XYZ file of C-alpha atoms in Angstrom:
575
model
C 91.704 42.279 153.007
C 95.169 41.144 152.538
C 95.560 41.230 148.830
C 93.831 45.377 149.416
C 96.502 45.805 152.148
C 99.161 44.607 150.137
C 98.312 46.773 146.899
C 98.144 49.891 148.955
C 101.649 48.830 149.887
C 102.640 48.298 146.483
C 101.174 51.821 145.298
C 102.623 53.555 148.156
C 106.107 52.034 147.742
C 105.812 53.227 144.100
C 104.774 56.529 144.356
C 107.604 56.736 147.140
C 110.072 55.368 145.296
C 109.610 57.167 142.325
C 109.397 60.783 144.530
C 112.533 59.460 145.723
C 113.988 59.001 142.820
C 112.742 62.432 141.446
C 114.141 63.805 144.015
C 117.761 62.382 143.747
C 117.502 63.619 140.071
C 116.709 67.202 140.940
C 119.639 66.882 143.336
C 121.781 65.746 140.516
C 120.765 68.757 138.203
C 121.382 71.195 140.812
C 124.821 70.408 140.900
C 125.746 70.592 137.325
C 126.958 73.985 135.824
C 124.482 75.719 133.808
C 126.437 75.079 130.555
C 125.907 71.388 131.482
C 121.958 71.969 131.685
C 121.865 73.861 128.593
C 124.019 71.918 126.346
C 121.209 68.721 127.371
C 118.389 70.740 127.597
C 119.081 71.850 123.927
C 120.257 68.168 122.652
C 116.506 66.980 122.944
C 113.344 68.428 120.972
C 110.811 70.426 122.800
C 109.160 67.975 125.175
C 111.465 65.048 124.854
C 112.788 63.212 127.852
C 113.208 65.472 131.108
C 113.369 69.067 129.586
C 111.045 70.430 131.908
C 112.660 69.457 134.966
C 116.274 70.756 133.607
C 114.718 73.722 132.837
C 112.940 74.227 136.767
C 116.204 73.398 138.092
C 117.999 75.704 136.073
C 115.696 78.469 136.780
C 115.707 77.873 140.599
C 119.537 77.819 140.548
C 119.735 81.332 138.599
C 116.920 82.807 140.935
C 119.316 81.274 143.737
C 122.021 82.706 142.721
C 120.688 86.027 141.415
C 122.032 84.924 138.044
C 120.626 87.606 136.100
C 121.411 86.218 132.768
C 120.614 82.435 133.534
C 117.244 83.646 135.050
C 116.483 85.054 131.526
C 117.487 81.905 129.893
C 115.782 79.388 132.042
C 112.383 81.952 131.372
C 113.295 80.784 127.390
C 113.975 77.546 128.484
C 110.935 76.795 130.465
C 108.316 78.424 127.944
C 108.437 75.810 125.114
C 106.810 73.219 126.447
C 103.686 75.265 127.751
C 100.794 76.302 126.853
C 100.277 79.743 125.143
C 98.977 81.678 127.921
C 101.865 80.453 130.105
C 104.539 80.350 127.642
C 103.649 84.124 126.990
C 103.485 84.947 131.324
C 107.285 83.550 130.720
C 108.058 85.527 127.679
C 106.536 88.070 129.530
C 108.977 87.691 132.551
C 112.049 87.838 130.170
C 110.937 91.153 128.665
C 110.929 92.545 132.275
C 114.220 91.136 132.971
C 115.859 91.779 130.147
C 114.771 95.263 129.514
C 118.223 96.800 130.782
C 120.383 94.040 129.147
C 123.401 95.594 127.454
C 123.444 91.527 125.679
C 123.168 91.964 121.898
C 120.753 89.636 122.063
C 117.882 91.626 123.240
C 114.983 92.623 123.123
C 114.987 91.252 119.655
C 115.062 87.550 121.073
C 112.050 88.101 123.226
C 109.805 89.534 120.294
C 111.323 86.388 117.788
C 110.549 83.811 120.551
C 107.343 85.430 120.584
C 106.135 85.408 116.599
C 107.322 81.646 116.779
C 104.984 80.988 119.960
C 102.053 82.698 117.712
C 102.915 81.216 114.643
C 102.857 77.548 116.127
C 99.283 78.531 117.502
C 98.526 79.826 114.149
C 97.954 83.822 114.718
C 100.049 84.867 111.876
C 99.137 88.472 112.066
C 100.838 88.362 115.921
C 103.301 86.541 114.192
C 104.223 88.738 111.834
C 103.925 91.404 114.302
C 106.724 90.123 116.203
C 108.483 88.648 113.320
C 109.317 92.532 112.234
C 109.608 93.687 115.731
C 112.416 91.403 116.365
C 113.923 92.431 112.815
C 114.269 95.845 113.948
C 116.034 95.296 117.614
C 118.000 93.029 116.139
C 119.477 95.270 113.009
C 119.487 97.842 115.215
C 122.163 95.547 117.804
C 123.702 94.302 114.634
C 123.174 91.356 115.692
C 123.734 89.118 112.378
C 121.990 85.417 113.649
C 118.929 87.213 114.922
C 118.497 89.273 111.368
C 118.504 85.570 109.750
C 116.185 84.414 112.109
C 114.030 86.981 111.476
C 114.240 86.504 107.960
C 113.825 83.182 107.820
C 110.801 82.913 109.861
C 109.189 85.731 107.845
C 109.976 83.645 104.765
C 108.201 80.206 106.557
C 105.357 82.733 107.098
C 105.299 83.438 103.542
C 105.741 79.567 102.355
C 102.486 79.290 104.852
C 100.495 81.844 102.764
C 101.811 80.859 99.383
C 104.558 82.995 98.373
C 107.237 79.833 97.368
C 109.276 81.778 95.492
C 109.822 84.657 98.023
C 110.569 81.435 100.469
C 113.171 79.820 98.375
C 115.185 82.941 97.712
C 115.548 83.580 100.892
C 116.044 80.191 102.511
C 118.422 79.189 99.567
C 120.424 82.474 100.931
C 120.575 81.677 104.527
C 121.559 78.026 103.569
C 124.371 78.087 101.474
C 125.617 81.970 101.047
C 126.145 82.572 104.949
C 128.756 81.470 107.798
C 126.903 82.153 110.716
C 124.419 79.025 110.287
C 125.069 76.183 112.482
C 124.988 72.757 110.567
C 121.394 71.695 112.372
C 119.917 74.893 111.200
C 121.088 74.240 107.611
C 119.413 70.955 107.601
C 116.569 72.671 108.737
C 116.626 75.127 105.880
C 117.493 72.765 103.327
C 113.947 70.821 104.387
C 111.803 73.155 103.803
C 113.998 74.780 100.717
C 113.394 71.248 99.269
C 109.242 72.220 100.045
C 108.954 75.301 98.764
C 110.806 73.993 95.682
C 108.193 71.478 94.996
C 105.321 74.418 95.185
C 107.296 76.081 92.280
C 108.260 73.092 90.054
C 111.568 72.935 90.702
C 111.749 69.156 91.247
C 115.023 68.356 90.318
C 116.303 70.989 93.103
C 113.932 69.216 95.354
C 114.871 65.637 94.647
C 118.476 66.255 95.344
C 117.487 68.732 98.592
C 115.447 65.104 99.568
C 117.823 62.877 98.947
C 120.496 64.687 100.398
C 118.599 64.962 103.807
C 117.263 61.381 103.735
C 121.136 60.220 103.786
C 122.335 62.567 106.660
C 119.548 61.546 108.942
C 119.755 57.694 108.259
C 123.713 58.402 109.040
C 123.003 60.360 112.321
C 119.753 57.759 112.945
C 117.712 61.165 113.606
C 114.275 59.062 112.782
C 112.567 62.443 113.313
C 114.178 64.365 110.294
C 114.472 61.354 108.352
C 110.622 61.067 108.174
C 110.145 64.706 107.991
C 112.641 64.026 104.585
C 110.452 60.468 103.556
C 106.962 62.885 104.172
C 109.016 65.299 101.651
C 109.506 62.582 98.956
C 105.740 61.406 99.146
C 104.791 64.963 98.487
C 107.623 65.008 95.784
C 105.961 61.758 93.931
C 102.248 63.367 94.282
C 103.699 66.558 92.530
C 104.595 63.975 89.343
C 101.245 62.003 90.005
C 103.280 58.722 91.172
C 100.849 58.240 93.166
C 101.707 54.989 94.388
C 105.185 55.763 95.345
C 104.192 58.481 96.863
C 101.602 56.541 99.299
C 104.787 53.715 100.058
C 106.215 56.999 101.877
C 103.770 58.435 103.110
C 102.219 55.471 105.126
C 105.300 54.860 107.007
C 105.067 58.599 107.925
C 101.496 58.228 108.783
C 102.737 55.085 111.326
C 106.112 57.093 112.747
C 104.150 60.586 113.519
C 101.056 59.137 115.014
C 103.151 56.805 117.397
C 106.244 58.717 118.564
C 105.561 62.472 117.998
C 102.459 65.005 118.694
C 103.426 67.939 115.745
C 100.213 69.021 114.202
C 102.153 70.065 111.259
C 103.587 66.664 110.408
C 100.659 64.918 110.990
C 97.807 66.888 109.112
C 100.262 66.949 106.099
C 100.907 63.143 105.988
C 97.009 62.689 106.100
C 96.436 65.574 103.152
C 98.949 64.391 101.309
C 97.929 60.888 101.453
C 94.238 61.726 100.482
C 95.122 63.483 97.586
C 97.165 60.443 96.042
C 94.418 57.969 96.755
C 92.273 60.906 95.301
C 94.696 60.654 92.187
C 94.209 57.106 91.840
C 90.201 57.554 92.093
C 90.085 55.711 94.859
C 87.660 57.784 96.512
C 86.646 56.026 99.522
C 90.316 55.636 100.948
C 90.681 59.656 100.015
C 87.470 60.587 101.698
C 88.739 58.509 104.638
C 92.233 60.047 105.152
C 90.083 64.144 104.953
C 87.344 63.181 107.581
C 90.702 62.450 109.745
C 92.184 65.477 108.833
C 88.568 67.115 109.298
C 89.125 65.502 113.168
C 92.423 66.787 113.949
C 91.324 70.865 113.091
C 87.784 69.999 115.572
C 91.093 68.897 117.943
C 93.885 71.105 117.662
C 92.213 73.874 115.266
C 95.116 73.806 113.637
C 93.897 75.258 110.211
C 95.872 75.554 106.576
C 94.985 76.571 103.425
C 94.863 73.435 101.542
C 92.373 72.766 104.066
C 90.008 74.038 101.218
C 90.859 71.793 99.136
C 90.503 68.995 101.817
C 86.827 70.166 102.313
C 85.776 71.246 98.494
C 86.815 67.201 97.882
C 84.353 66.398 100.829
C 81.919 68.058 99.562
C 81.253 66.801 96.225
C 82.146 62.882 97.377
C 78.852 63.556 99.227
C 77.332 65.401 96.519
C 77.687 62.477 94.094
C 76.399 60.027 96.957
C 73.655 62.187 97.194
C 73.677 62.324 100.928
C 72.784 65.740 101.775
C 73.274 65.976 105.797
C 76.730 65.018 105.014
C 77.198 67.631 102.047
C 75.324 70.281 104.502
C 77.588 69.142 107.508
C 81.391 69.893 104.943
C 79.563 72.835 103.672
C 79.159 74.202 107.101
C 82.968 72.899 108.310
C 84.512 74.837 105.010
C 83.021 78.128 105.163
C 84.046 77.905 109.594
C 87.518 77.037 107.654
C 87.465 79.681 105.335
C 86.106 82.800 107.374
C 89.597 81.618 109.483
C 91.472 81.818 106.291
C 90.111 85.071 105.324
C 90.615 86.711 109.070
C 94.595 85.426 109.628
C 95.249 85.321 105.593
C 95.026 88.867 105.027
C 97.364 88.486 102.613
C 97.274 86.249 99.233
C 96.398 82.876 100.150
C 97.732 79.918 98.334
C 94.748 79.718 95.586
C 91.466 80.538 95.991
C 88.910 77.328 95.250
C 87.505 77.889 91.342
C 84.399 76.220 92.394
C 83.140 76.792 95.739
C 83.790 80.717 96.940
C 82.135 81.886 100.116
C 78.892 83.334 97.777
C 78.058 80.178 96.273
C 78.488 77.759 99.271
C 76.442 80.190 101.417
C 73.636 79.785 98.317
C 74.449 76.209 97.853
C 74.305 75.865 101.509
C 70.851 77.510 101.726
C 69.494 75.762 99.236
C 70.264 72.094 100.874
C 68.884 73.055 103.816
C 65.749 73.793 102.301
C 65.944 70.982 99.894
C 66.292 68.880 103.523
C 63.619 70.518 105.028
C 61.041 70.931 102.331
C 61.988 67.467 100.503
C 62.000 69.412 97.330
C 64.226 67.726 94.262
C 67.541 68.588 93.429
C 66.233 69.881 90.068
C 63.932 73.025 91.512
C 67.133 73.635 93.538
C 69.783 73.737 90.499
C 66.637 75.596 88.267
C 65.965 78.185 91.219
C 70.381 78.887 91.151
C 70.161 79.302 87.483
C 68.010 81.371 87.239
C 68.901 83.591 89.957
C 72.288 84.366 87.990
C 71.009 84.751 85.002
C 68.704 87.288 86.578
C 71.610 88.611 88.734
C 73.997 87.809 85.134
C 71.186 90.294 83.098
C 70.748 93.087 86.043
C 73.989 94.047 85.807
C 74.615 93.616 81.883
C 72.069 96.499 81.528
C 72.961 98.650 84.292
C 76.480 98.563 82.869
C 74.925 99.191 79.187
C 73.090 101.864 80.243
C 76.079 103.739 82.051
C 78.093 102.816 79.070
C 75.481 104.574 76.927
C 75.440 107.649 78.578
C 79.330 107.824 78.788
C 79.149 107.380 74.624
C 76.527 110.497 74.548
C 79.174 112.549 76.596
C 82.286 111.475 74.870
C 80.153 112.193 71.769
C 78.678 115.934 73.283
C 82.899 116.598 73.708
C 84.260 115.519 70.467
C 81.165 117.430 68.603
C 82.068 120.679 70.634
C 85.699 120.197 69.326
C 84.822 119.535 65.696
C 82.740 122.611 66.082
C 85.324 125.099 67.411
C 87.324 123.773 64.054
C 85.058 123.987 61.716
C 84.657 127.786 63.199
C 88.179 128.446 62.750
C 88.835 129.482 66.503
C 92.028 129.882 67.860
C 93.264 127.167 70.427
C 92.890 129.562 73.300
C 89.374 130.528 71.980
C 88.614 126.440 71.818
C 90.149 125.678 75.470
C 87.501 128.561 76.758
C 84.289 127.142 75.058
C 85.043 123.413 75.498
C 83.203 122.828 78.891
C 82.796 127.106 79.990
C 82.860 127.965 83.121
C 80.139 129.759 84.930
C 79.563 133.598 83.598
C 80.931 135.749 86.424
C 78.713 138.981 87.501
C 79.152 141.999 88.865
C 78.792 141.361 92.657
C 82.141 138.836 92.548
C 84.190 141.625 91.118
C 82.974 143.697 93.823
C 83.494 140.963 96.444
C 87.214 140.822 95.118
C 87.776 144.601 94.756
C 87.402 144.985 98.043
C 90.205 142.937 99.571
C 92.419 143.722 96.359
C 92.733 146.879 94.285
C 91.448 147.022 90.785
C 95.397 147.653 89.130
C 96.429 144.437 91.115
C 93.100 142.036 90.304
C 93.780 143.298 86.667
C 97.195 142.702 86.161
C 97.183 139.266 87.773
C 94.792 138.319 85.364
C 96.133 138.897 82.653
C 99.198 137.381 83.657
C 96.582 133.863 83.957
C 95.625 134.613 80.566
C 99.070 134.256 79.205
C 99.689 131.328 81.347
C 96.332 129.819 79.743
C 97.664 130.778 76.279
C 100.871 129.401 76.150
C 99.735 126.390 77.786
C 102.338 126.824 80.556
C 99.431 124.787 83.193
C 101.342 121.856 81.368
C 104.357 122.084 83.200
C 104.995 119.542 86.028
C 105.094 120.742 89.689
C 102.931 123.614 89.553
C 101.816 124.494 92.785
C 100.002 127.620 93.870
C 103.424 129.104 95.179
C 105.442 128.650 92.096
C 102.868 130.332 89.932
C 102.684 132.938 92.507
C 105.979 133.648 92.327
C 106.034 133.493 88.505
C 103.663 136.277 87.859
C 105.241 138.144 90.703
C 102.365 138.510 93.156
C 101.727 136.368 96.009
C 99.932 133.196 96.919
C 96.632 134.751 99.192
C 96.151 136.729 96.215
C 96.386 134.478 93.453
C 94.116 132.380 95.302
C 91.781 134.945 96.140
C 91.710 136.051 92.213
C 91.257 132.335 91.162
C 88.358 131.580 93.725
C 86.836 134.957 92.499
C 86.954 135.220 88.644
C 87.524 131.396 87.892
C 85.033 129.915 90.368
C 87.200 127.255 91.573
C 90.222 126.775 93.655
C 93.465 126.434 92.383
C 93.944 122.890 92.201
C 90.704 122.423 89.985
C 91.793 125.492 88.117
C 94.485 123.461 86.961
C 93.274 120.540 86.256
C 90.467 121.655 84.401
C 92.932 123.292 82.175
C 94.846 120.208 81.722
C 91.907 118.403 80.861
C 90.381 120.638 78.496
C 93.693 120.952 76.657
C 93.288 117.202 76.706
C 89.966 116.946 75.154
C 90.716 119.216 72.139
C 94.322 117.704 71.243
C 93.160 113.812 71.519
C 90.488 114.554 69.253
C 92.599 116.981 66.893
C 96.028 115.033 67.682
C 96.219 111.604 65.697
C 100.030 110.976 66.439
C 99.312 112.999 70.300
C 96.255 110.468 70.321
C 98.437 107.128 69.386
C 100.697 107.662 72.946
C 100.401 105.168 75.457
C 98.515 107.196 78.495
C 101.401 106.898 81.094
C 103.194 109.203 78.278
C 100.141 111.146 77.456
C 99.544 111.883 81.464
C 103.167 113.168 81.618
C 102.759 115.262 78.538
C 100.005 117.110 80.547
C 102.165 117.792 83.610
C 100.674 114.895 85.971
C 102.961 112.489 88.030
C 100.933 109.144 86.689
C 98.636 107.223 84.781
C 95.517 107.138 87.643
C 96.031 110.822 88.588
C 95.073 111.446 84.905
C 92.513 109.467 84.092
C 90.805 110.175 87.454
C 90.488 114.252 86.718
C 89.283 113.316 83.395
C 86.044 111.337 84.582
C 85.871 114.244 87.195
C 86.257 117.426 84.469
C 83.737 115.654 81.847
C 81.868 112.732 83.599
C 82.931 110.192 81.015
C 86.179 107.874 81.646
C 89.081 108.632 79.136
C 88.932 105.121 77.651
C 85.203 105.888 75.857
C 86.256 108.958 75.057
C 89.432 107.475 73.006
C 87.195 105.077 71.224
C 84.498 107.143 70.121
C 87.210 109.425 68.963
C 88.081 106.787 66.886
C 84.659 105.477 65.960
C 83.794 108.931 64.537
C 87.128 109.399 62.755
C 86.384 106.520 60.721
C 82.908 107.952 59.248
């Protein structure tokens, strides 16, 4: 009963003692200035010694004091080392506070703080979201630091997807062309410069980036940045396939951020990059072994990457060549989870897509193990069954596209024939443009219709003014709209439109292109030199803005794409 009495003594003393002493602290903080708070507040990395409690106190004293300013500061202060629904109910507090601020600062600061919140819990497209919100208050406050920012964290967002070479332009920029940079954020940006270097193959650039940064942090003893530098270098020797170089690094990173920090980032990157260089020295086992731990960490923290695919693709066929299915099934299952996240946040290009395992096939392949588990049918019905399923898929489609291919020729054919025709015949071109692809006879009850809301003088004369627009191929010109020609022919646009729907059957903007493309037909298969033009130049030479607008009435007007059409051309020239 003693020794009990005594320990509850003991524990009491110590929880007293340490309240006491927690209290004396909070005492202490309260009577510093606030530039005191911040300056050690900002000193130490998120969630290093007593942040949190500086950044309570400081809060309390700005609420106390109806420090309008400090409130909104100790809302930034307090949010990084929360969780995201809290850190947002903060972020949330400073937009309210802040939303009459005449500071330069805001409300751009509030949506940046935010797309870095996202992007650490790895919803890019809220990211992103904020990312260019916070571009746009800040450019529109001039505000210089926060258009970096912006910037910069738009370009990490891009290194994230895969786009290294939009990431080193602009990082390169904000590191060395600009004065408004403090030296820690240049560090920064030289670190991952140095990474997105590497992804392009600029390894001397990176080397020197590395070595550079390796130096300054052994000089400052910042063991954080130092290893960040040493993880850097391992993925620098992988890169050159120095494999076991790059492992010397990257175990002592492995050892530093396990023990003294908790960043996802670091971690899952020391692991991947250490399984791919035991990977590179076919030491499979030792690979396998450093995935399943990354596999571990994204069941943990769901903290999920691109390479991941390549982490899980590996797993897959180290279990497919120790034939051990339930394991094969279980990485199948963990990289399509993996890759329907990838596919919802990448919307974007993603790094590379795998060249052996897309979503199709690992569904099949992941169908087919089942059953093989189930059924305890051989591998060999399984890989027979695939086969021939794509080659049955593989001949589907072959003929399907032969036959529409065939029926395009007969078309393209039908055209050029009609053409050859109307030459043979010695027609004039006008006389050619009409025949090639006629329009619907016209009868007596649409005259009628149109005589009714027009007079006969008017209906006749417009018409004849189409007819020399059809004859001297003025439908070529560019920007022809309904109005202009109206105009032209001095009559106005209900009529014109009227006339058109009435004798021509169409409305004007078919009416047009029908005449561009029949004046097409006949003068690429009369035309050799007309014929030899790139489209792009062909397409302008018929009055349309671009390539696609051309080709697409084309298919429209004769139901064959332009490309057939040019080669049988061709093919029947040569007979």
């Amino acid at each position: 009963m003693k020794i009990k009495y005594l320990l509850l003594c003991l524990i009491m003393g110590m929880v007293f003692s340490h309240a006491k002493a927690q209290s004396i602290e909070k005492n202490n903080l309260r009577q510093r200035t606030y530039e005191e708070l911040e300056k050690e507040f900002y000193s130490n990395r998120v969630g290093e010694g007593n942040s949190k409690i500086i950044a309570q106190s400081y809060l309390k004293k700005a609420k106390s004091e109806k420090a309008v300013n400090h409130i909104a500061e100790g809302y930034v202060m307090l949010h990084f080392d929360e969780d995201l629904p809290n850190a947002l109910k903060y972020l949330d507090s400073l937009q309210q506070i802040t939303r009459n601020s005449k500071e330069n600062t805001y409300p751009a600061r509030t949506y940046l703080l935010r797309g870095n919140l996202y992007f650490k819990t790895d919803n890019l497209q809220a990211a992103l979201n904020n990312y260019i919100l916070g571009l746009k208050y800040a450019k529109e406050k001039g505000n210089k630091r926060q258009i970096a920012m912006a910037h910069i964290n738009i370009a990490y967002l891009n290194n994230y997807i895969g786009k290294h070479q939009e990431t080193a332009k602009v990082l390169r920029h904000y590191a060395y062309d600009t004065d408004y940079m403090n030296e820690d954020e240049k560090k920064s940006l030289k670190l991952n410069l140095a990474d997105a270097y590497i992804e392009i193959n600029k390894m001397d650039s990176a080397y020197a980036l590395i070595q550079e940064g390796m130096l300054d942090s052994q000089k400052n003893k910042d063991a954080y940045r130092y290893h960040q530098n040493l993880g850097l270098l391992g993925s620098y020797h992988l890169h050159l396939k120095n494999y076991k170089k790059a492992i010397n690094a990257l175990l002592e990173c492995e050892k530093y951020f396990f023990t003294n920090t908790n960043d996802k980032r670091d971690q899952n990157y020391t692991l991947l990059y250490l399984g791919k260089s035991y990977a590179g020295l076919q030491e499979k086992e030792k690979a396998a072994g450093f995935f399943h731990r990354i596999d571990s960490l994204v069941l943990k923290t769901n903290y999920i990457y691109p390479e991941l695919r390549d982490v899980y693709t590996y797993l897959i066929d180290y279990y497919k060549e120790n034939n051990d299915k339930e394991k094969q099934l279980y990485y199948v299952d963990r990289f399509l989870k993996v890759d329907q996240v990838l596919y919802t946040q990448f919307r974007y290009i993603s790094r590379e897509l795998p060249r052996r395992y897309d979503t199709p096939e690992l569904q099949q392949e992941k169908e087919d193990i089942t059953n093989e588990i189930t059924k305890r049918k051989s591998l060999f019905y399984i890989v027979l069954s695939l086969l021939l399923i794509s080659h049955l898929l593989f001949i589907n489609v072959y003929f399907k596209y032969k036959k529409s291919e065939k029926n395009y020729k007969k078309i393209a054919q039908d055209l050029i024939q009609s053409v050859n025709e109307n030459r043979v015949g010695k027609k004039s071109d006008g006389e050619i443009k009409k025949e090639i692809l006629s329009e619907p006879l016209l009868t007596e009850n649409t005259e009628d219709k149109a005589s009714r809301t027009i007079s006969e003088d008017i209906a006749r004369n417009i018409l004849h003014e189409l007819e020399i627009f059809e004859n001297n191929d003025q439908f070529l010109n560019k920007g022809i709209t309904l109005g202009s020609l109206a105009k032209k022919i001095k009559t106005n646009s209900k009529y014109l439109s009227e006339i058109i729907n009435t004798y021509k059957g169409k409305n004007f903007a078919t009416y047009l292109n029908d005449l561009r493309i029949d004046y097409a037909i006949s003068r690429l298969a009369n035309d050799k030199k007309f014929r030899s033009y790139k489209i792009p130049f062909i397409a302008e030479e018929l009055g349309y803005n671009n390539e696609q607008a051309f080709t697409l009435a084309f298919k429209k007007r004769t139901g064959t794409p332009l490309s057939i059409y040019l080669k049988e051309i061709e093919n029947m020239s040569s007979y």
